[in-house]
CSV table of C-alpha atoms and ligand atoms in Angstrom, one decimal:
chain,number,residue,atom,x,y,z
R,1,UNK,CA,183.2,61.8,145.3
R,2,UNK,CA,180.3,61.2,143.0
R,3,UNK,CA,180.8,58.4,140.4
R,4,UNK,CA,181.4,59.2,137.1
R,5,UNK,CA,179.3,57.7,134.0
R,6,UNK,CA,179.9,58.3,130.1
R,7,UNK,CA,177.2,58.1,127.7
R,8,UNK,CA,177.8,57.1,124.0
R,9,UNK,CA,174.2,58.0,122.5
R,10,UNK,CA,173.0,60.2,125.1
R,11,UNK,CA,171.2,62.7,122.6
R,12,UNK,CA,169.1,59.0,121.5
R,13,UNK,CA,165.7,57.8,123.0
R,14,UNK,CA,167.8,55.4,125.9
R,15,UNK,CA,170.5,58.1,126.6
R,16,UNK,CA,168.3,61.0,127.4
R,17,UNK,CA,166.3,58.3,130.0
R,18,UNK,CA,169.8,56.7,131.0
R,19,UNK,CA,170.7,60.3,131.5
R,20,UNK,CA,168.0,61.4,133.8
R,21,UNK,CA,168.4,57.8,135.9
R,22,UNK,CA,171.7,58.7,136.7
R,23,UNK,CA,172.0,62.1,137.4
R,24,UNK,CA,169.1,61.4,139.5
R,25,UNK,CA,171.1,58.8,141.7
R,26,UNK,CA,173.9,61.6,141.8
R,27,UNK,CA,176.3,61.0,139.1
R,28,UNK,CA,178.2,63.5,137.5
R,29,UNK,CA,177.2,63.1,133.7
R,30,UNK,CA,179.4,62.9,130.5
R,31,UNK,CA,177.9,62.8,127.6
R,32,UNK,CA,179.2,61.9,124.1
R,33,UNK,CA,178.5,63.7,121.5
R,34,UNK,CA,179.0,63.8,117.5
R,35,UNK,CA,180.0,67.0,115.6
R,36,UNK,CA,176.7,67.8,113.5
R,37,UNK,CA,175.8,71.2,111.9
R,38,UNK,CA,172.2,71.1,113.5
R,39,UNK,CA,171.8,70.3,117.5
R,40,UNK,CA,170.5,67.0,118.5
R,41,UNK,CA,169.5,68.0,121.7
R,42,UNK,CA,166.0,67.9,122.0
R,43,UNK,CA,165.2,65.0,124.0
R,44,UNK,CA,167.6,66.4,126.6
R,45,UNK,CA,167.3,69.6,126.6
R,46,UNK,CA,165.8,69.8,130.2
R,47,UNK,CA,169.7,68.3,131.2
R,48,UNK,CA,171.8,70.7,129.4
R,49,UNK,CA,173.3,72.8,132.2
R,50,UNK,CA,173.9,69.1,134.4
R,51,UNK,CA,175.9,67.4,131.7
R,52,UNK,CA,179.4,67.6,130.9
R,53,UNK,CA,179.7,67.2,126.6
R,54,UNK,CA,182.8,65.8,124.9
R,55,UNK,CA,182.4,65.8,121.5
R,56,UNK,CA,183.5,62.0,119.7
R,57,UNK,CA,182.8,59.8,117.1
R,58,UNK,CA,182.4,55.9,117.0
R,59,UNK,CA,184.4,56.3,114.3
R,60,UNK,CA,187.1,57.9,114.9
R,61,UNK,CA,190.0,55.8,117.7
R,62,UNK,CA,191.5,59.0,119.2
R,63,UNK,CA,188.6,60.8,119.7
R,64,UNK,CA,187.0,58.0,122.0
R,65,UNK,CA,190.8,57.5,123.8
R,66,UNK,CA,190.7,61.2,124.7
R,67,UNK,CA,187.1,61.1,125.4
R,68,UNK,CA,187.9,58.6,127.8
R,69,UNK,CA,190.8,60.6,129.3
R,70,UNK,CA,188.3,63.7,129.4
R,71,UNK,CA,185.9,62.0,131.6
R,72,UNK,CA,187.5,59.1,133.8
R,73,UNK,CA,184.6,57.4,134.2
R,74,UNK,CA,183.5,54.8,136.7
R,75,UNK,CA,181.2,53.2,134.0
R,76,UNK,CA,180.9,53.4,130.6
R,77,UNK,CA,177.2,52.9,128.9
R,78,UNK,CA,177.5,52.5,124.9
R,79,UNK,CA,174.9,53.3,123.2
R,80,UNK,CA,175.5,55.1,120.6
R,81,UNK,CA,174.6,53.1,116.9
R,82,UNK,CA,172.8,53.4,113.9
R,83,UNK,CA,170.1,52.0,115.3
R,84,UNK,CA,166.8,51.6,112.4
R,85,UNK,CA,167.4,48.5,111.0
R,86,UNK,CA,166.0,49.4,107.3
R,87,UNK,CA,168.9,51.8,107.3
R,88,UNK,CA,171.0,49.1,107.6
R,89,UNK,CA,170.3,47.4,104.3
R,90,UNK,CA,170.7,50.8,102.3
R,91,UNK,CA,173.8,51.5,104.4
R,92,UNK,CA,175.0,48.2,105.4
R,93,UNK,CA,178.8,49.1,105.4
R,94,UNK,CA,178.4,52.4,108.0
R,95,UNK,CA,176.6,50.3,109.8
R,96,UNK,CA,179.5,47.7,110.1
R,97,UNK,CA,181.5,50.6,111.3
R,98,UNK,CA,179.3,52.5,113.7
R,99,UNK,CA,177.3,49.2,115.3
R,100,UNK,CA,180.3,46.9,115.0
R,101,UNK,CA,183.3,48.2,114.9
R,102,UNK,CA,182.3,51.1,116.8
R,103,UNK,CA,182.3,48.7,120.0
R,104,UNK,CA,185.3,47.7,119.6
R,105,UNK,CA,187.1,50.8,119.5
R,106,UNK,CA,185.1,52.0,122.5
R,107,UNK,CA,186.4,48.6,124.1
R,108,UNK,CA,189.4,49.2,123.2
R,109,UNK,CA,190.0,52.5,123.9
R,110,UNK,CA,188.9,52.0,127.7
R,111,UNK,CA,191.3,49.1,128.2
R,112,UNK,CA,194.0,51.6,127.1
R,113,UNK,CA,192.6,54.6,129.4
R,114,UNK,CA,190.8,53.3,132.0
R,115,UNK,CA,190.7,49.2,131.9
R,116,UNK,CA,189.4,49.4,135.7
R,117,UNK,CA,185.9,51.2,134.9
R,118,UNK,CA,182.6,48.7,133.9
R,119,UNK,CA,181.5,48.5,130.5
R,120,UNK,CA,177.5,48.6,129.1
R,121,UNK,CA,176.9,47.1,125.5
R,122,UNK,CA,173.9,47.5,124.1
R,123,UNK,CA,173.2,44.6,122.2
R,124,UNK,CA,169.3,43.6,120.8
R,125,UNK,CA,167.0,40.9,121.0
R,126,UNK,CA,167.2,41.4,116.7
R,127,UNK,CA,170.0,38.8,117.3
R,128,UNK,CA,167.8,36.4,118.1
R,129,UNK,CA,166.0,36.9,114.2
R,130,UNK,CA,164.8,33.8,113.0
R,131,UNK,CA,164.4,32.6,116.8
R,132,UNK,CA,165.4,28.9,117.5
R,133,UNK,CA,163.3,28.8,120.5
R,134,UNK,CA,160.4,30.6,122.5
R,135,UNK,CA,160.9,32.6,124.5
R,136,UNK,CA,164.3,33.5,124.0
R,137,UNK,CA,167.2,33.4,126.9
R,138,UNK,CA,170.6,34.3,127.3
R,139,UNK,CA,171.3,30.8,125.9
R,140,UNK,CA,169.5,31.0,123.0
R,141,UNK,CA,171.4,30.8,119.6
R,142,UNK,CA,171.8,33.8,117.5
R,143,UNK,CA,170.1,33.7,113.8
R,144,UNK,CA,170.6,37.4,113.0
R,145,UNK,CA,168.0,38.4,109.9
R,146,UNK,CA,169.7,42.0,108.7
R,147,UNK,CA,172.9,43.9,108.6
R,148,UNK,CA,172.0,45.8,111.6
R,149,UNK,CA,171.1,42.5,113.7
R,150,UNK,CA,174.8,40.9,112.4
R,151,UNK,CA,176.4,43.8,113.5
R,152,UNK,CA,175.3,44.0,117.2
R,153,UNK,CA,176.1,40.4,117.1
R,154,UNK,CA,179.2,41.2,116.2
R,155,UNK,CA,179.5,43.9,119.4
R,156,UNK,CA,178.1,41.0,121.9
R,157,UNK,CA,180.5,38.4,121.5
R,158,UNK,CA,183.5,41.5,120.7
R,159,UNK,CA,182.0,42.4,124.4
R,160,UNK,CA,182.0,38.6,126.0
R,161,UNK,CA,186.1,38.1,124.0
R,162,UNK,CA,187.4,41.5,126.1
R,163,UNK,CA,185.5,40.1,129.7
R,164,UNK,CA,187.6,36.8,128.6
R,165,UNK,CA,191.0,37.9,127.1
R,166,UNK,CA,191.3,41.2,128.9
R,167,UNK,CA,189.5,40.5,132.5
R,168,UNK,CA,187.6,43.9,132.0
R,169,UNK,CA,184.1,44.3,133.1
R,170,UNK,CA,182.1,44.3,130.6
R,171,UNK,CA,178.4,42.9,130.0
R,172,UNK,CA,176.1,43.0,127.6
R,173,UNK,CA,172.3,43.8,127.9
R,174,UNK,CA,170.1,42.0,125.5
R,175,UNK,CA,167.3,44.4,125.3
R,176,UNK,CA,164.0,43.6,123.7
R,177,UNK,CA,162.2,46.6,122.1
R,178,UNK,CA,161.5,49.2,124.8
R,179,UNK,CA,159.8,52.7,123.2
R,180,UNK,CA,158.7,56.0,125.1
R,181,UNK,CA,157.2,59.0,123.7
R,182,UNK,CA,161.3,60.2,123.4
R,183,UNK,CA,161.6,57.2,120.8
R,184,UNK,CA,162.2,58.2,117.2
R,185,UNK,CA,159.4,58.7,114.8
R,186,UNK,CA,160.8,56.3,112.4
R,187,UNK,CA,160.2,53.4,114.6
R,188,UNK,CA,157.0,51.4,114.4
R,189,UNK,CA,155.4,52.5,117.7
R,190,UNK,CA,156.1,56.2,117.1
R,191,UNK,CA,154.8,56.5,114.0
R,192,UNK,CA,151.3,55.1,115.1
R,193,UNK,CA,150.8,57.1,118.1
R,194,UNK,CA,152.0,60.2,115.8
R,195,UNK,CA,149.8,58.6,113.2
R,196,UNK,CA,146.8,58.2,115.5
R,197,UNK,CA,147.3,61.8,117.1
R,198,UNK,CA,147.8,63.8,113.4
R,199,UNK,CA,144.7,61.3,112.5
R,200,UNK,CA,142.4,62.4,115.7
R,201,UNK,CA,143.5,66.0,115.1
R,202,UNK,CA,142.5,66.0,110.9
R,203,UNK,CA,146.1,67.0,110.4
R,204,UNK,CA,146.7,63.3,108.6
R,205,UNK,CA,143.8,61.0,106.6
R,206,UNK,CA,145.5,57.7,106.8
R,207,UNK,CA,149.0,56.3,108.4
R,208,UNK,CA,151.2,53.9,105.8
R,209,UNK,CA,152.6,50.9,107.4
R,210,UNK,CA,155.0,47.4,106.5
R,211,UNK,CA,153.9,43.8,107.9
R,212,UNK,CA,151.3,44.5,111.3
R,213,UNK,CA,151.5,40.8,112.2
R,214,UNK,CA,155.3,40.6,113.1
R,215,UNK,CA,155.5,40.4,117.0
R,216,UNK,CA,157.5,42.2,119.4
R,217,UNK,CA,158.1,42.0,122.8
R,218,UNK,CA,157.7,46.0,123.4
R,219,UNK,CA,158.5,47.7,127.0
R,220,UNK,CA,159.0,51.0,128.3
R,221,UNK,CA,162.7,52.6,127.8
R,222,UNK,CA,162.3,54.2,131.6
R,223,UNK,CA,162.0,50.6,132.6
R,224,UNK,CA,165.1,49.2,130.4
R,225,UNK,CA,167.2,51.9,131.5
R,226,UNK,CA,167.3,51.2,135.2
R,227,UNK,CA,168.1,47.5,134.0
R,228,UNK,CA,171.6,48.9,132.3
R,229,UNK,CA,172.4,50.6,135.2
R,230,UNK,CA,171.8,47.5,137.8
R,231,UNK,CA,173.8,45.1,135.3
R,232,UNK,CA,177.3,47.1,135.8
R,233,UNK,CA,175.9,47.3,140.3
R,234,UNK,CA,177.0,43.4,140.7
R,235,UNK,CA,180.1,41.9,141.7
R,236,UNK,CA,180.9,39.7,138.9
R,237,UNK,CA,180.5,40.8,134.8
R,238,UNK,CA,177.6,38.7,132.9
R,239,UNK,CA,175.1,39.0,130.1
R,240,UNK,CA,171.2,39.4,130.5
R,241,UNK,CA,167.9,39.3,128.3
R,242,UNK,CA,165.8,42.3,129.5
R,243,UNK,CA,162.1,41.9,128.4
R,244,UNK,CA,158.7,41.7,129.0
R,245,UNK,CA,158.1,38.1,128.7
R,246,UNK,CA,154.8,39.0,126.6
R,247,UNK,CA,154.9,39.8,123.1
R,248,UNK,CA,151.9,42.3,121.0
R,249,UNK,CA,151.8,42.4,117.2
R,250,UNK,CA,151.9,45.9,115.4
R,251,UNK,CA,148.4,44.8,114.5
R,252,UNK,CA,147.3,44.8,118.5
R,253,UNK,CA,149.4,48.3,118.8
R,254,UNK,CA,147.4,49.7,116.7
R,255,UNK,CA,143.8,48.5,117.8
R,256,UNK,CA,144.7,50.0,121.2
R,257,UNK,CA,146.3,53.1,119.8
R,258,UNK,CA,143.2,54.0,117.3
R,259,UNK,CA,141.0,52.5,119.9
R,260,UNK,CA,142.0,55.1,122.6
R,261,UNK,CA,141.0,58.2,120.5
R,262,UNK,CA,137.5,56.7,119.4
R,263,UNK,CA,138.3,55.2,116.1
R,264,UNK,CA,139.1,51.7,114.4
R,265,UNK,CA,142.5,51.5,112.7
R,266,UNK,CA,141.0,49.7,109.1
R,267,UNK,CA,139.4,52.7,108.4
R,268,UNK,CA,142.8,54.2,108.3
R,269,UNK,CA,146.0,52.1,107.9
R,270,UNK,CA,147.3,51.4,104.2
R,271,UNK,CA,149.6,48.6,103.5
R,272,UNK,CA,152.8,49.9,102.0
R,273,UNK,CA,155.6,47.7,100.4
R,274,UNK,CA,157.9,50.3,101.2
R,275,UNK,CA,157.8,49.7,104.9
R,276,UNK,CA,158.5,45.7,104.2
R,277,UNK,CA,161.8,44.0,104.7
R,278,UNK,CA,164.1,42.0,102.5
R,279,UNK,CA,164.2,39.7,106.0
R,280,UNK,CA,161.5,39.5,108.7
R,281,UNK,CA,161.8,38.9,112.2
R,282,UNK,CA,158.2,37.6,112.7
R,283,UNK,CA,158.0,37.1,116.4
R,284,UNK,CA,160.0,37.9,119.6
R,285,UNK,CA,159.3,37.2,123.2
R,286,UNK,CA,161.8,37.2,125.9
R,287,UNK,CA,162.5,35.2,129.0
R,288,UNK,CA,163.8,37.8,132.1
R,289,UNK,CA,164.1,35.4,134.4
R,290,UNK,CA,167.8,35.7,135.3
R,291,UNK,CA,167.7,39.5,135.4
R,292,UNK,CA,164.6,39.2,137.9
R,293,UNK,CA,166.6,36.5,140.0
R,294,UNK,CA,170.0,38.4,139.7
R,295,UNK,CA,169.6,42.1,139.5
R,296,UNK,CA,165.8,42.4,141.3
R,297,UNK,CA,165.0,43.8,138.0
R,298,UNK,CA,160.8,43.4,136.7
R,299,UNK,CA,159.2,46.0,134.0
R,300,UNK,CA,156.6,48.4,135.4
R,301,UNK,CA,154.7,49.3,132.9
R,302,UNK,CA,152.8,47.2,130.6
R,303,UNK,CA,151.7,46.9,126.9
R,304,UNK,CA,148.7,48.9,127.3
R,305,UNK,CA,149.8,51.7,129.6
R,306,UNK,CA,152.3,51.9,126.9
R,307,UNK,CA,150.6,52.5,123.8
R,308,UNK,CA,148.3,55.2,125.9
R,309,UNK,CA,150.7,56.6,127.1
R,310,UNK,CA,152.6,57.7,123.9
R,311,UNK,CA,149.4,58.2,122.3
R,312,UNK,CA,148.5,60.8,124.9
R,313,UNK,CA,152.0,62.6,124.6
R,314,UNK,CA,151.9,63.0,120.9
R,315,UNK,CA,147.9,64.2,121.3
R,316,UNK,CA,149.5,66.8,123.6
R,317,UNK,CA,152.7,67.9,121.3
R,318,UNK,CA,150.1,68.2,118.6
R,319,UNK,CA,148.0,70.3,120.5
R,320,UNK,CA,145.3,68.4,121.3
F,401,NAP,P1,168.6,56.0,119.1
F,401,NAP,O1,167.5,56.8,119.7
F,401,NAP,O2,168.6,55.7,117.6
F,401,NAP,O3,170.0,56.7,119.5
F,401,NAP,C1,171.2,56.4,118.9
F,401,NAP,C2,172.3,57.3,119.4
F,401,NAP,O4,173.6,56.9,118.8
F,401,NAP,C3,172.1,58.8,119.1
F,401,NAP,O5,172.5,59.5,120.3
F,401,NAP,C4,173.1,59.0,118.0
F,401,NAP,O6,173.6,60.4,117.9
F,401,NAP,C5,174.3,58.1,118.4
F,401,NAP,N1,175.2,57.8,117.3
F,401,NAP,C6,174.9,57.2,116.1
F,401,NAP,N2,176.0,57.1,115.4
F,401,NAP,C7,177.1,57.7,116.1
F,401,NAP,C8,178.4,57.9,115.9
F,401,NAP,N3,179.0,57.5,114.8
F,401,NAP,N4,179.2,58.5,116.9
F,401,NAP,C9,178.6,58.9,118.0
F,401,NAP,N5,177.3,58.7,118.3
F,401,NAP,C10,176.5,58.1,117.4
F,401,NAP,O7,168.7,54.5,119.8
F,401,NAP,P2,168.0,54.0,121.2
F,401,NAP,O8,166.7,53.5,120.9
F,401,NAP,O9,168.3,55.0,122.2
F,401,NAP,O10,169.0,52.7,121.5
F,401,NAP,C11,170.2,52.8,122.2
F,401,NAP,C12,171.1,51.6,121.9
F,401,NAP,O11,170.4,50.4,122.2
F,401,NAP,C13,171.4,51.5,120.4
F,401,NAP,O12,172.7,50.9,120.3
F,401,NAP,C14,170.4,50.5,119.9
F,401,NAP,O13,170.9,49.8,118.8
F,401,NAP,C15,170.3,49.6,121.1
F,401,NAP,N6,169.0,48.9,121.3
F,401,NAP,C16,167.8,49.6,121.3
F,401,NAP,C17,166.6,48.9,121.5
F,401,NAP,C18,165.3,49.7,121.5
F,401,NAP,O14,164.3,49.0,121.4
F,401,NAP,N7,165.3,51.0,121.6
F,401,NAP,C19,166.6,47.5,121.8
F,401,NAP,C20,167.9,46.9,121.8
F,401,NAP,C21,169.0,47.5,121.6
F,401,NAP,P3,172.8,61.5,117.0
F,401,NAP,O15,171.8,62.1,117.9
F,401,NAP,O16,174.0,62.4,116.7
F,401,NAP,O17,172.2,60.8,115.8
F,402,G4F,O1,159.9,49.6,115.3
F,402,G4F,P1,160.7,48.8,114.4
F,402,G4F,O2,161.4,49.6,113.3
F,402,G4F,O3,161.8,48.1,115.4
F,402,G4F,P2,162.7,46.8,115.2
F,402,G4F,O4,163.0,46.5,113.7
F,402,G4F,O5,162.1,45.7,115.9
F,402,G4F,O6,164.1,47.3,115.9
F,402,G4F,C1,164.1,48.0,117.1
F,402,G4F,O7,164.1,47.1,118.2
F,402,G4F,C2,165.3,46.3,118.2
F,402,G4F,C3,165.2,45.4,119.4
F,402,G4F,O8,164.6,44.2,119.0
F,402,G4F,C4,166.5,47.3,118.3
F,402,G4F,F1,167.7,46.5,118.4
F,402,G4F,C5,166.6,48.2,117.2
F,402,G4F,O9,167.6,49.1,117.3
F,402,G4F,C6,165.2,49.0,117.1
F,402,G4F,O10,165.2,49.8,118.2
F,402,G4F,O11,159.9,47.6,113.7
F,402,G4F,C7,159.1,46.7,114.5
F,402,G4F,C8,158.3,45.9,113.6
F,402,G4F,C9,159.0,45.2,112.4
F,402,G4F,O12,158.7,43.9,112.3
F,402,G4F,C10,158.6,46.0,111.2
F,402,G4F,O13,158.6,45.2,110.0
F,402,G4F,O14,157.3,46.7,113.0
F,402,G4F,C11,157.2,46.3,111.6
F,402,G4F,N1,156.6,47.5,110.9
F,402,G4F,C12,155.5,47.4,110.2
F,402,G4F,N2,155.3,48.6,109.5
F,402,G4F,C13,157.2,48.7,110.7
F,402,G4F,C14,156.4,49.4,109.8
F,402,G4F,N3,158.4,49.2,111.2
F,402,G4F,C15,158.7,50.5,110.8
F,402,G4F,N4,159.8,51.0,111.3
F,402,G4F,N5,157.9,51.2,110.0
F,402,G4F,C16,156.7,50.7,109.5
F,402,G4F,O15,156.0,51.4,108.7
């Protein structure tokens, strides 16, 4: 019989790739959805007919107990959460309940159903905030710099207490930012290569942007995917950074991302104190080295391959 996965956050940019990974390997699909008066579908609408829906809310207990009971599943991948951080400081209580809480209903509501299946957090490398040490491991301290990061701090050790207390399997994946031209165009790396691609086509004069030299240690969400999937493969439960190992500043995004269409981002990036934060996370850079050893896991496509290749996609949407 073919194992059996549920998605929370399949309609996001990791679900639709999570998605495609596993139906791919031949799992039967269940993906969970939120009730919302426009579809959210887009980034998987090429999966429609090969996934089975159930329609549930973070926030709401019995909808995730019978969404459990709906689908059975072998494993369990959450990650579904409000996910921008700047969101989280204009809506810092929803996203207490969504990105905190949320995993602890989901927790609970497998060791009720189905306390035998494994268990995927996503938590974020935006725990690590105001980083005690470069790079950053699995043992590096937490010094979490907004709402958001507190929250999915909150979710990883809510995670680790139900591996302890309960015995279930359950892990947590701390992923460093991995993007793809499915990743929202709020995000940093999104909004350039749309930026650049509007900018090349003389549908834009200018792109606005926050602070270009914080660091990030960006890889592709294909990659980060497969690394979900391999963490809940091994015998015993654990925890794993999933990075790169080398970080980029916004600053070098966008002198490969302006430089690939023939033009030189000064001439076209504005500084906007909108985009700033109240809190900064100024650099990130993650050490993989357990996941390599452990779960065989390396990236496969690097910084620059990156930033092309979401620059060409958005070129191509555009119509250029
Ligand atoms: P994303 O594109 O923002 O997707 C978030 C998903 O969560 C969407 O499917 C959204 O559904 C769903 N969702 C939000 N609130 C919900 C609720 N109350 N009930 C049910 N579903 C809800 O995020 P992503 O980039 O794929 O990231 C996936 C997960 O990994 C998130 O938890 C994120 O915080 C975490 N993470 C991401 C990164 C990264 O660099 N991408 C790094 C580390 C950790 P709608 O379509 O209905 O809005
Ligand atoms: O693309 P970002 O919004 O991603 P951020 O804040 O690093 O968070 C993402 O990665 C986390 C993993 O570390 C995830 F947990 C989280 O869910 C999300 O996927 O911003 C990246 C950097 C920041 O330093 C920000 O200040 O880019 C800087 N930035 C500069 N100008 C901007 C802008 N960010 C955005 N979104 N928009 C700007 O105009």
């Amino acid at each position: 019989m073919a194992p059996r996965a549920l998605i929370t956050g399949i309609t996001g940019q990791d679900g639709s790739y999570l998605a495609d990974f596993l139906l791919d390997k031949g799992y039967e699909v269940f993906g969970m959805v939120r009730r919302s008066s426009t579809e959210t579908f887009g980034r998987i609408d090429h999966l429609l007919d090969r996934i089975t829906f159930i329609q549930a809310d973070l926030l709401d207990q019995a909808s995730l107990v019978q969404a459990m009971e709906e689908a059975r599943p072998d494993e369990i991948y959450n990650l579904a959460a409000q996910s921008f951080v700047p969101t989280s400081w204009r809506q810092p209580v929803l996203t207490g309940e969504f990105t905190a809480l949320g995993v602890t209903r989901m927790l609970d509501a497998m060791r009720q159903v189905v306390p035998e299946a494994k268990f995927y957090q996503a938590s974020s490398s935006e725990m690590f905030g105001k980083v005690r040490e470069v790079p950053q491991t699995e043992l590096t301290p937490f010094h979490p710099r907004s709402p958001y990061a507190v929250a999915k701090t909150y979710g990883h050790h809510l995670t680790v207490n139900y591996r302890e207390s309960y015995g279930l399997f359950a892990v947590s994946g701390i992923l460093f930012n991995h993007e793809s031209p499915r990743r929202g165009h709020e995000f940093v790396t999104r909004k350039i290569s749309d930026g650049v691609a509007r900018i090349k086509l003389g549908l834009a004069k200018e792109l606005r942007l926050g602070n270009i030299d914080s660091q990030r240690d960006w890889g592709y969400a294909g990659d980060y995917v497969r690394a979900m999937y391999l963490m809940l493969q091994q015998d015993k439960p654990d925890d794993f950074v999933i990075a790169t190992g080398r970080t980029h500043s916004v600053r070098d995004f966008l002198e490969i991302a302006f430089g690939h269409v023939g033009l030189n981002y000064e001439d076209y990036v504005k500084k906007d104190p909108r985009f700033m934060r109240p809190a900064e996370v100024d650099q990130l850079i993650g050490d993989s080295g357990k996941a390599h050893k452990a779960l065989g896991w390396q990236p496969t496509v690097d910084f620059e391959e990156l930033v092309v290749m979401m620059v060409d996609h958005d070129l191509a949407l555009l119509g250029g």
